PDB file of N, CA and C and ligand atoms in Angstrom:
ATOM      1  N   UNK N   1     112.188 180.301  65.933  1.00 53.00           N
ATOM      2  CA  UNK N   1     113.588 180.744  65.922  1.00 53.00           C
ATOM      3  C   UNK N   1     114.285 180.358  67.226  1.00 53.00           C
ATOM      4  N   UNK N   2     113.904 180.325  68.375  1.00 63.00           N
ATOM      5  CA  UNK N   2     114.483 179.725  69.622  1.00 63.00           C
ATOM      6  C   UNK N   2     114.181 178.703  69.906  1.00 63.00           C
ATOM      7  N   UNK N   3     113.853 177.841  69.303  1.00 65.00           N
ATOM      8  CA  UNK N   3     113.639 176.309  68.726  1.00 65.00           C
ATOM      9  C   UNK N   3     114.923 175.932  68.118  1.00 65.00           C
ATOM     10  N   UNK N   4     115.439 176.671  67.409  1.00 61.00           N
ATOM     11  CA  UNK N   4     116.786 176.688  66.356  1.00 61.00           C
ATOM     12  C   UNK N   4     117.699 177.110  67.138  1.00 61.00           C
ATOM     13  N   UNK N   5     117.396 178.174  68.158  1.00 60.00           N
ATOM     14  CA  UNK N   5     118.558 178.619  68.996  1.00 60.00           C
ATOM     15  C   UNK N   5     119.094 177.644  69.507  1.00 60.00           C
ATOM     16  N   UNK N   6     118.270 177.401  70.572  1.00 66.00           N
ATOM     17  CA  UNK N   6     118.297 175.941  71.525  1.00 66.00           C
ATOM     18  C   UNK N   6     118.701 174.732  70.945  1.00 66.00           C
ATOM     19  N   UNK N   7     118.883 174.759  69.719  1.00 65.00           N
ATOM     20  CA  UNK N   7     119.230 173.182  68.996  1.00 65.00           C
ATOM     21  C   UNK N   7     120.552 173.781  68.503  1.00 65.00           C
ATOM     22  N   UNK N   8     121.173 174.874  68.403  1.00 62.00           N
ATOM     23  CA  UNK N   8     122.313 174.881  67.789  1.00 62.00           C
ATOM     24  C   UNK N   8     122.910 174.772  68.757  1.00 62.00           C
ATOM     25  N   UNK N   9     122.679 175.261  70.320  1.00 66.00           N
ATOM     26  CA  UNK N   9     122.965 175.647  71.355  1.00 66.00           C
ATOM     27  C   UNK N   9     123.756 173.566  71.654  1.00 66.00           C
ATOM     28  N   UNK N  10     122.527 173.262  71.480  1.00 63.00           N
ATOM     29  CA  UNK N  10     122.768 171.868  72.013  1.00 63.00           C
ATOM     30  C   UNK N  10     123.605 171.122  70.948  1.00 63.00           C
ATOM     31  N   UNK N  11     123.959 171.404  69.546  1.00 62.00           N
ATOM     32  CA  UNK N  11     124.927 170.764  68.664  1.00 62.00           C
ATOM     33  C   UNK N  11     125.937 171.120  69.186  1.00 62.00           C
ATOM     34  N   UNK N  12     126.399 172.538  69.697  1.00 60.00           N
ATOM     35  CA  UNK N  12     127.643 173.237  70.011  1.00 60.00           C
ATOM     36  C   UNK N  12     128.313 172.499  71.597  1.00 60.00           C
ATOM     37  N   UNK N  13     127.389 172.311  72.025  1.00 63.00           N
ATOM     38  CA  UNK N  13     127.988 171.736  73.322  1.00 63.00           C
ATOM     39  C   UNK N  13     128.302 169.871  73.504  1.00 63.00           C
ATOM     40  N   UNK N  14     127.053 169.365  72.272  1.00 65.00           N
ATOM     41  CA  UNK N  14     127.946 168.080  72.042  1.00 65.00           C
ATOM     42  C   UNK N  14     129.029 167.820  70.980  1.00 65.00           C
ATOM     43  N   UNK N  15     129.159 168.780  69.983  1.00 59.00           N
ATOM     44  CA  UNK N  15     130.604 168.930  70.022  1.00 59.00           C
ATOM     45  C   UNK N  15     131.523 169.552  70.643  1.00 59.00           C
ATOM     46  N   UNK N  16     131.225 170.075  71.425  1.00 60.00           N
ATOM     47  CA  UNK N  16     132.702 170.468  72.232  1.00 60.00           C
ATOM     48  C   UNK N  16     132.848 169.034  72.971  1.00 60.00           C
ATOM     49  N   UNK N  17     131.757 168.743  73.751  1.00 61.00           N
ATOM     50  CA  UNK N  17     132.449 167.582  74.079  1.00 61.00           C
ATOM     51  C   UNK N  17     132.893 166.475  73.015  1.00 61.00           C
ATOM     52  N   UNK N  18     132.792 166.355  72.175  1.00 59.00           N
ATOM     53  CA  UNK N  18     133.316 165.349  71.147  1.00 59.00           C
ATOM     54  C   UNK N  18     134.596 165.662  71.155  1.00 59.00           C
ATOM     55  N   UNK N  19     134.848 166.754  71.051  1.00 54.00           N
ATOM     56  CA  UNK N  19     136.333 167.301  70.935  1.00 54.00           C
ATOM     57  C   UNK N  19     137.125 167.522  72.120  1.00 54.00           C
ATOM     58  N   UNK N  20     136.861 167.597  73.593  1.00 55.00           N
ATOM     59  CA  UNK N  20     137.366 166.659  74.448  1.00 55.00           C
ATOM     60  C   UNK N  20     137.696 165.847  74.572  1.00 55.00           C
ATOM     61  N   UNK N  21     136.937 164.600  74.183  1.00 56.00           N
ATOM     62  CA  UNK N  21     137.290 163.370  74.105  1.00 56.00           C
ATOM     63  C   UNK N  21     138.609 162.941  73.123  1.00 56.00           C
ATOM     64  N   UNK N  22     138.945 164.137  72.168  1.00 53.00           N
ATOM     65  CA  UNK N  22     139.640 163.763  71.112  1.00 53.00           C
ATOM     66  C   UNK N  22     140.955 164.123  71.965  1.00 53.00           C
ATOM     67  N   UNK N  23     140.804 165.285  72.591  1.00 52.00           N
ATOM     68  CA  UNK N  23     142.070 166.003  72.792  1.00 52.00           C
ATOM     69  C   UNK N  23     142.798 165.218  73.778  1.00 52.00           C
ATOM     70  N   UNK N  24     141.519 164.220  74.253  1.00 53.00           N
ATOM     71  CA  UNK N  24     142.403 163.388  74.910  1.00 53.00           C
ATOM     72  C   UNK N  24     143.355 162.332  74.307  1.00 53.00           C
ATOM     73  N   UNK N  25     142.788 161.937  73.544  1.00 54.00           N
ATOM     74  CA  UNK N  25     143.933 160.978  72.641  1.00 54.00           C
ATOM     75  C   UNK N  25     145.018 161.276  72.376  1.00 54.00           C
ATOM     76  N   UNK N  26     145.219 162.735  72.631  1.00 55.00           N
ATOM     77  CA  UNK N  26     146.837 163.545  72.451  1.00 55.00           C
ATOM     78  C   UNK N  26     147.579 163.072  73.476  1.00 55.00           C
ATOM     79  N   UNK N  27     147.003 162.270  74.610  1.00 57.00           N
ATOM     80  CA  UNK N  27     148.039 161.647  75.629  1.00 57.00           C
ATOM     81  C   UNK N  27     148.584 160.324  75.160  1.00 57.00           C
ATOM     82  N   UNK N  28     148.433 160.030  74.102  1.00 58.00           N
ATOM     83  CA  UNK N  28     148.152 158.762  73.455  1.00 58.00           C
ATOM     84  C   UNK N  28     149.868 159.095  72.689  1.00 58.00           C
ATOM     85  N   UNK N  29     151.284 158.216  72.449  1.00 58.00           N
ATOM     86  CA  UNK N  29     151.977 158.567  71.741  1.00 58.00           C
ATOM     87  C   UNK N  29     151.739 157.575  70.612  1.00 58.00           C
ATOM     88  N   UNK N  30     151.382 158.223  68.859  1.00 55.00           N
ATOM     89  CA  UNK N  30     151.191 157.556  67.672  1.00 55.00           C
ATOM     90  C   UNK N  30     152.087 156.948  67.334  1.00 55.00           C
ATOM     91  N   UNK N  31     153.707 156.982  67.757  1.00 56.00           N
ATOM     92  CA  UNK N  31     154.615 156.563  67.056  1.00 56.00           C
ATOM     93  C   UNK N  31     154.726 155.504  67.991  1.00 56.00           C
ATOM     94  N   UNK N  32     154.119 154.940  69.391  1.00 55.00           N
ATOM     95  CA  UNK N  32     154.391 153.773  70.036  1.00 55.00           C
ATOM     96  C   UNK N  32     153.595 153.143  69.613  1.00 55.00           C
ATOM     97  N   UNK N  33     152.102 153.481  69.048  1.00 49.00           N
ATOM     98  CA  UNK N  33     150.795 152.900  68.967  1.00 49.00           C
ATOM     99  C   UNK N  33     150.952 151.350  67.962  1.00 49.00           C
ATOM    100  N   UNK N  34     150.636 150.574  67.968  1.00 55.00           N
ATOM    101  CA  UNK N  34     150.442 149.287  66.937  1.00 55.00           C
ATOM    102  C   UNK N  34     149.373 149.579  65.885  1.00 55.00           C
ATOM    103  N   UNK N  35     148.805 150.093  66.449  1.00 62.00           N
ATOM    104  CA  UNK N  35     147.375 150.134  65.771  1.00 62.00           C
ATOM    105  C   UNK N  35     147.169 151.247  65.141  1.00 62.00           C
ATOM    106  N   UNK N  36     147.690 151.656  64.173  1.00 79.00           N
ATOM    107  CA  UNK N  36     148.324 152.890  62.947  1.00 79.00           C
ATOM    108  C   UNK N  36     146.677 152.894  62.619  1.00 79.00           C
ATOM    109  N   UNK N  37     146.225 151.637  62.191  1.00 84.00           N
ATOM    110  CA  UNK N  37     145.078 151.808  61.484  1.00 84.00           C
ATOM    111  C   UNK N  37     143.962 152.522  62.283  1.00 84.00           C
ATOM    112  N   UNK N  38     143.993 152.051  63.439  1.00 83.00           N
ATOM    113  CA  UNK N  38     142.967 152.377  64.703  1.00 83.00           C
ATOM    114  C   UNK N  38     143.525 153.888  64.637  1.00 83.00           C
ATOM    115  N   UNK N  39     144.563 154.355  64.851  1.00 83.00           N
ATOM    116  CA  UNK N  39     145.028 155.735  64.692  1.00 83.00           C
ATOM    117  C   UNK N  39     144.457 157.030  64.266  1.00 83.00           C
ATOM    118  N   UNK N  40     144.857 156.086  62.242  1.00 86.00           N
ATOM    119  CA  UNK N  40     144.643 156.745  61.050  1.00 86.00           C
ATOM    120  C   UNK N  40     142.765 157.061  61.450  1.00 86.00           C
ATOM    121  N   UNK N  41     142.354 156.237  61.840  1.00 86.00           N
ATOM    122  CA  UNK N  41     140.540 156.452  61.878  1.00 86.00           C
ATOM    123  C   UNK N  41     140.242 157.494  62.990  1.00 86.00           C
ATOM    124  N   UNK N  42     140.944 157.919  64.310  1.00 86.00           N
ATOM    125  CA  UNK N  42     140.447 158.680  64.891  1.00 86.00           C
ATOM    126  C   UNK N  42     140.849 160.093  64.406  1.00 86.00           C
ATOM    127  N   UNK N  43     141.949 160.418  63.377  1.00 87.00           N
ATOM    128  CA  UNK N  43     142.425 161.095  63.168  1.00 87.00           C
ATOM    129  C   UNK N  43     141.514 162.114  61.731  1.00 87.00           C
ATOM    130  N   UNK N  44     140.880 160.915  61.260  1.00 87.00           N
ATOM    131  CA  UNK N  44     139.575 160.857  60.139  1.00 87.00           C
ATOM    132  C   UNK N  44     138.300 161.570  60.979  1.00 87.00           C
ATOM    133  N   UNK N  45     137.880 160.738  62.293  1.00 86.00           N
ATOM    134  CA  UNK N  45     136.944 161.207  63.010  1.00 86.00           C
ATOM    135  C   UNK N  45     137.357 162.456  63.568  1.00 86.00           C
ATOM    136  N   UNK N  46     138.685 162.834  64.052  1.00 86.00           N
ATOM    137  CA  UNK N  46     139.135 164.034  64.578  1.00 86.00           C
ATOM    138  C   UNK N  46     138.925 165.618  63.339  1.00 86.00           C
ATOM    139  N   UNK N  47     139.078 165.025  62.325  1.00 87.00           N
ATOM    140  CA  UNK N  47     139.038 165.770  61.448  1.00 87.00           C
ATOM    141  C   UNK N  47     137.690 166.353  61.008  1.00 87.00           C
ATOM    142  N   UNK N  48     136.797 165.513  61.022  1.00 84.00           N
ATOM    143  CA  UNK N  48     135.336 165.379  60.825  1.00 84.00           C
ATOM    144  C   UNK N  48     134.738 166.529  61.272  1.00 84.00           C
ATOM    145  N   UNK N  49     135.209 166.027  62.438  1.00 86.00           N
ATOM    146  CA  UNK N  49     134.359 167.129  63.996  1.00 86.00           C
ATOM    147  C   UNK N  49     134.429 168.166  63.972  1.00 86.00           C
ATOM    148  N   UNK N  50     136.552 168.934  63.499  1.00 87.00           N
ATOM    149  CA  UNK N  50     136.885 170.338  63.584  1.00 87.00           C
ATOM    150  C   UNK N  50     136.005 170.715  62.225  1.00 87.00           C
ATOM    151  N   UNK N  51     135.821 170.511  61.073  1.00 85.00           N
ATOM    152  CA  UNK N  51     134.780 170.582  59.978  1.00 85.00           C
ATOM    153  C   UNK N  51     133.366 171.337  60.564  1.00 85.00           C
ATOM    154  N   UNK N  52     132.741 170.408  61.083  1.00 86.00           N
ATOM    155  CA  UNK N  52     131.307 170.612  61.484  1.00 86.00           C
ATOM    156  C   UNK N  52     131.532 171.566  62.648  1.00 86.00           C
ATOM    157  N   UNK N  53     132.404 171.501  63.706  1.00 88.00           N
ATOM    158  CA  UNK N  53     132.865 171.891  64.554  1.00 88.00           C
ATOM    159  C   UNK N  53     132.764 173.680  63.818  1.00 88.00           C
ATOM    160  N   UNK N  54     133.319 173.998  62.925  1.00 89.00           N
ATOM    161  CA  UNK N  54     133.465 175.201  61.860  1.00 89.00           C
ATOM    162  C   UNK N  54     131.970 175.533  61.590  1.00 89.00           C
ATOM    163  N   UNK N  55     131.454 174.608  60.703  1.00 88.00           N
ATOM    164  CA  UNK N  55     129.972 175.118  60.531  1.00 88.00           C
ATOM    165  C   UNK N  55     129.187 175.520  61.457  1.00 88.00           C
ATOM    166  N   UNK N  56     129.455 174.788  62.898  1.00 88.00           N
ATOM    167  CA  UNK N  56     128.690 175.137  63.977  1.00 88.00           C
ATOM    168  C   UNK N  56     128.658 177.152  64.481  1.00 88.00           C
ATOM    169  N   UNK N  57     130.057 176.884  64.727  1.00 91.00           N
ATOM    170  CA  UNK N  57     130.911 178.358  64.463  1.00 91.00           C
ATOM    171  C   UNK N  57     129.823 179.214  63.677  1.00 91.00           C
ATOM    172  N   UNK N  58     129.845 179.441  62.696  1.00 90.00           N
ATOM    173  CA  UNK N  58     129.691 179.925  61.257  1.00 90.00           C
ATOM    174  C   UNK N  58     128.104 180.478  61.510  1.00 90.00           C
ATOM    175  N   UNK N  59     127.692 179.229  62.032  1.00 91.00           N
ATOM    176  CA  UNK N  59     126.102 179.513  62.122  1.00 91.00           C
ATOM    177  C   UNK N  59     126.068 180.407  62.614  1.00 91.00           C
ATOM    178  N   UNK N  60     126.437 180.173  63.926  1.00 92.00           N
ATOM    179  CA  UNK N  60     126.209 181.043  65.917  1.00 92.00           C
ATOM    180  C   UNK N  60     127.072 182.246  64.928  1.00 92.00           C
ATOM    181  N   UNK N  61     127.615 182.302  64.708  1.00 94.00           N
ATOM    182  CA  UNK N  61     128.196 183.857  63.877  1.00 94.00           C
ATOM    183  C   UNK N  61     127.204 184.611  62.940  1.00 94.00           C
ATOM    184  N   UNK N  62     126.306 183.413  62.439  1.00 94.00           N
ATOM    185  CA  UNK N  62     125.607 184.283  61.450  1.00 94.00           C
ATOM    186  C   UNK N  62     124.130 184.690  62.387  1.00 94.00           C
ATOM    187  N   UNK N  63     123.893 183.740  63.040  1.00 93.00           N
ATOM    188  CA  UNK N  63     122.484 184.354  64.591  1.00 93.00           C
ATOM    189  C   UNK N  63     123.185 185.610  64.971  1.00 93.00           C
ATOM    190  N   UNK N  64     124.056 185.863  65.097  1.00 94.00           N
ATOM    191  CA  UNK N  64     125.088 187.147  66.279  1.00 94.00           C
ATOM    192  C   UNK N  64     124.676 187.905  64.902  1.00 94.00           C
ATOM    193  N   UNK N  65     124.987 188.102  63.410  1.00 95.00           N
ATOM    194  CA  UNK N  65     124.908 188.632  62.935  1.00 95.00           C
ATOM    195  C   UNK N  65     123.281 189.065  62.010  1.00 95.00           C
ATOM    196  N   UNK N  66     122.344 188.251  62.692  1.00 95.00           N
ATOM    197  CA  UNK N  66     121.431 188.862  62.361  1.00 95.00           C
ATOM    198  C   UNK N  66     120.829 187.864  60.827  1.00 95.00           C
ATOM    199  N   UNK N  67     122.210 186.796  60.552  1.00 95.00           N
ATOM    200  CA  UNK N  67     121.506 186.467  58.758  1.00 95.00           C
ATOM    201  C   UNK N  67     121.397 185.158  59.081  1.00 95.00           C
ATOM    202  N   UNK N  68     121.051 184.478  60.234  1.00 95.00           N
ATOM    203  CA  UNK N  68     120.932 183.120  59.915  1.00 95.00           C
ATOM    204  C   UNK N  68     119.676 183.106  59.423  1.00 95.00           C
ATOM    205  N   UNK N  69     119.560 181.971  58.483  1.00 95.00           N
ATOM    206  CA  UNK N  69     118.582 181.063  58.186  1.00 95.00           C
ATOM    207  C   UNK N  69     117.619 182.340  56.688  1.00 95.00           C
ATOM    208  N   UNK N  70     119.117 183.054  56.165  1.00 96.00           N
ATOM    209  CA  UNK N  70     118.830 183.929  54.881  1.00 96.00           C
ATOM    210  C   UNK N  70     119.891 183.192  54.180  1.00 96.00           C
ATOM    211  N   UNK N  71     119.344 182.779  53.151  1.00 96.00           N
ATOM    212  CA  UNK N  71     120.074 181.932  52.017  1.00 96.00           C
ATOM    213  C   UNK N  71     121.558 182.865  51.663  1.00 96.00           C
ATOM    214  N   UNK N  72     122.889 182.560  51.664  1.00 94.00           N
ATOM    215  CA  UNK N  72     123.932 183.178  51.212  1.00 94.00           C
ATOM    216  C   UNK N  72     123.839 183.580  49.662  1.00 94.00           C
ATOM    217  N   UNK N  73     123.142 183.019  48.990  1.00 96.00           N
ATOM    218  CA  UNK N  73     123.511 183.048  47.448  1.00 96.00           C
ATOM    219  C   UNK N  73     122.250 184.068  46.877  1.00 96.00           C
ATOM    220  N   UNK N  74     120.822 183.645  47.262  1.00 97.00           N
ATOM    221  CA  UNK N  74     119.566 184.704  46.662  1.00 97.00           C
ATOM    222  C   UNK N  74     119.476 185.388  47.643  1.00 97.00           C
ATOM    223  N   UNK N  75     119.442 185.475  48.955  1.00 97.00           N
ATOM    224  CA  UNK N  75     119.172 186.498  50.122  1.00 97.00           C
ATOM    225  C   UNK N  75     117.959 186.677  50.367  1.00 97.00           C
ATOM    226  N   UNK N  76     117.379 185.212  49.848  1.00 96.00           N
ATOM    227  CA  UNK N  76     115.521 184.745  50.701  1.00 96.00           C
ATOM    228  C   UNK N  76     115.739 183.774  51.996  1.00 96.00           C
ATOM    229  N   UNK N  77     114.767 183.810  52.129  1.00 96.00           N
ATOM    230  CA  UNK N  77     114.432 182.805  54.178  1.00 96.00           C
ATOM    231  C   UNK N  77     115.010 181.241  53.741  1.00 96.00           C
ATOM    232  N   UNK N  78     115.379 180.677  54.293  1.00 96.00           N
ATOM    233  CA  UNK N  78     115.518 179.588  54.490  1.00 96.00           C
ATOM    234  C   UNK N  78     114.365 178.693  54.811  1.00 96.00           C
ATOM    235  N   UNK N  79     113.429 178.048  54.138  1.00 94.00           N
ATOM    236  CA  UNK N  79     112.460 177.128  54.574  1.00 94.00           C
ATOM    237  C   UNK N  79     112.897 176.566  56.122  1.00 94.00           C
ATOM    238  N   UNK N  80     111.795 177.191  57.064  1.00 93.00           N
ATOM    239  CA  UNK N  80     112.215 176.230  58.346  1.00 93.00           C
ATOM    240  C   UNK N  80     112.374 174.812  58.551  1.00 93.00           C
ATOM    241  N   UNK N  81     111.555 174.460  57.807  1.00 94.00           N
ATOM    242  CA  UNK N  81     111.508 172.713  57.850  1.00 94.00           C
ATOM    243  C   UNK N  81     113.265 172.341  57.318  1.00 94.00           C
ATOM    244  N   UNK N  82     113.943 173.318  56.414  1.00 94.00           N
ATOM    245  CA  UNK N  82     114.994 172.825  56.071  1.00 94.00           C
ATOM    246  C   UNK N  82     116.108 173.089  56.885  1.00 94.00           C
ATOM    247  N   UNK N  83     116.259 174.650  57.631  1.00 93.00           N
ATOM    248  CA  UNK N  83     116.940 174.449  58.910  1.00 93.00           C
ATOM    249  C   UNK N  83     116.701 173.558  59.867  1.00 93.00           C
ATOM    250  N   UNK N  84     115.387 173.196  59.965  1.00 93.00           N
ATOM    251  CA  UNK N  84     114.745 171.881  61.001  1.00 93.00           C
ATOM    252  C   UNK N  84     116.138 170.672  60.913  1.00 93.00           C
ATOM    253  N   UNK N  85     115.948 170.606  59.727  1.00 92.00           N
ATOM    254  CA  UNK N  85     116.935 169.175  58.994  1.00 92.00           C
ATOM    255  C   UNK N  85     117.830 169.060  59.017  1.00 92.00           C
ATOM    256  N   UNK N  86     118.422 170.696  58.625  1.00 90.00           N
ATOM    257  CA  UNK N  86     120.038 171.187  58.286  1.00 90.00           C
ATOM    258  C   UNK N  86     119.882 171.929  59.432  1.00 90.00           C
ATOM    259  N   UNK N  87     120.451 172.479  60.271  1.00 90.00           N
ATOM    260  CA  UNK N  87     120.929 173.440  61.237  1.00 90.00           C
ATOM    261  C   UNK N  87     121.673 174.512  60.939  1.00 90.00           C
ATOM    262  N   UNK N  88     122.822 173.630  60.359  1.00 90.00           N
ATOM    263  CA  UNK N  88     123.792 174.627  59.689  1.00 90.00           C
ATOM    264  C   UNK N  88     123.408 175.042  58.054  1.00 90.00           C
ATOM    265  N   UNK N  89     122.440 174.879  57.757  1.00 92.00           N
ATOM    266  CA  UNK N  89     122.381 175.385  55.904  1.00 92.00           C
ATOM    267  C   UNK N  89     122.446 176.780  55.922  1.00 92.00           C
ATOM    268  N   UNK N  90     123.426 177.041  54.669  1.00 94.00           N
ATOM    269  CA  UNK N  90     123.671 178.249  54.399  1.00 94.00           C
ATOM    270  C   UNK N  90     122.641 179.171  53.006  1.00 94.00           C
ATOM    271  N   UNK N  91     122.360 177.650  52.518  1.00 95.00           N
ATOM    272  CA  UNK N  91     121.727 178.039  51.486  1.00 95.00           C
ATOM    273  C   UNK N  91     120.157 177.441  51.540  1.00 95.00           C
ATOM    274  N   UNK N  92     119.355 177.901  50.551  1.00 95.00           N
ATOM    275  CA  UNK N  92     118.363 177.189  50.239  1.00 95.00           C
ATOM    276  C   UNK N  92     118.339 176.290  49.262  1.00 95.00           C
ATOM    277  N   UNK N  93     116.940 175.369  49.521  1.00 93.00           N
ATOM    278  CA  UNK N  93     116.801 174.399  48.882  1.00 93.00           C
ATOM    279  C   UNK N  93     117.792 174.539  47.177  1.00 93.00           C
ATOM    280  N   UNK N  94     117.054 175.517  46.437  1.00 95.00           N
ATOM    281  CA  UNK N  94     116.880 175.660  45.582  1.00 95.00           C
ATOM    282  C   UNK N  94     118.374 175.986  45.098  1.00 95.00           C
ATOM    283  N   UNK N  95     119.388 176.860  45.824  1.00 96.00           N
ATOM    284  CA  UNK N  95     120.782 177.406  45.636  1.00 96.00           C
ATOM    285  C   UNK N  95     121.334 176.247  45.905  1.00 96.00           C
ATOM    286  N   UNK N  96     121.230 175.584  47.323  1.00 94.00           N
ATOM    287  CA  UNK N  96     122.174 174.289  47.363  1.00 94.00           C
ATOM    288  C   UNK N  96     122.289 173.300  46.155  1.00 94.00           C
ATOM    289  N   UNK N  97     121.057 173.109  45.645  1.00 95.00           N
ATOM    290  CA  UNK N  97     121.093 171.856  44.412  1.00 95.00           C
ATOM    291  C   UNK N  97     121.931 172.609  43.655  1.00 95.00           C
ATOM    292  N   UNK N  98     121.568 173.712  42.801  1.00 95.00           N
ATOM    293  CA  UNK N  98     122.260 174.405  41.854  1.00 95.00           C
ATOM    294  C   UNK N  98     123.530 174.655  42.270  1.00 95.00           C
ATOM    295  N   UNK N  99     124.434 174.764  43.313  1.00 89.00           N
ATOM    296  CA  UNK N  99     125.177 174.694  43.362  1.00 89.00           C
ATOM    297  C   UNK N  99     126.356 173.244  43.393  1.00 89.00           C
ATOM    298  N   UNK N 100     125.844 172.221  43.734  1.00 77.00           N
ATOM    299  CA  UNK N 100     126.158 171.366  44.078  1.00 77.00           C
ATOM    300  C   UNK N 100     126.030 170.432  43.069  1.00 77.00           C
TER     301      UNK N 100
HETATM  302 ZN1   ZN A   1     118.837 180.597  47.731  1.00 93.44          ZN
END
């Protein structure tokens, strides 16, 4: 379990910095830019990040709360090998397929 700590620990802090890097592009004005397309893609990647950026959240909320790595849907353990993989899974093996 502090194997998992320490690795969410370390997703959370390379996205924050990911999202530094973005916020810098806000010095950037889009409507002078040429490169709309180059734009449109960081704006794709910007989007990406606040996403996962959320799940990251979500997790560290559910450690604080005591239910990480308990499936949301049956309310069994999460195979470690599959948090290993997934970090952020909410579900298990078995709920994710069926749901998905
Ligand atoms: Zn389940």
């Amino acid at each position: 379990m502090d194997a998992q700590l320490a690795r969410l620990d370390v997703d959370a802090a390379s996205l924050r910095h990911d999202r530094a890097d973005a916020t810098a592009d806000d010095e950037h004005d889009p409507e002078g830019s040429t490169l709309s397309g180059e734009w449109q893609r960081v704006e794709a990647l910007r989007h990406a990040a606040s996403s996962e950026r959320e799940e990251v959240l979500a997790a560290l909320a559910r450690v604080e709360a005591g239910t990480y790595g308990i499936c949301v849907r049956c309310g069994q353990p999460i195979p470690p090998a599959r948090l290993e993989a997934r970090p952020m899974a909410t579900m298990c093996v078995a709920c994710a397929s069926a749901v998905s």
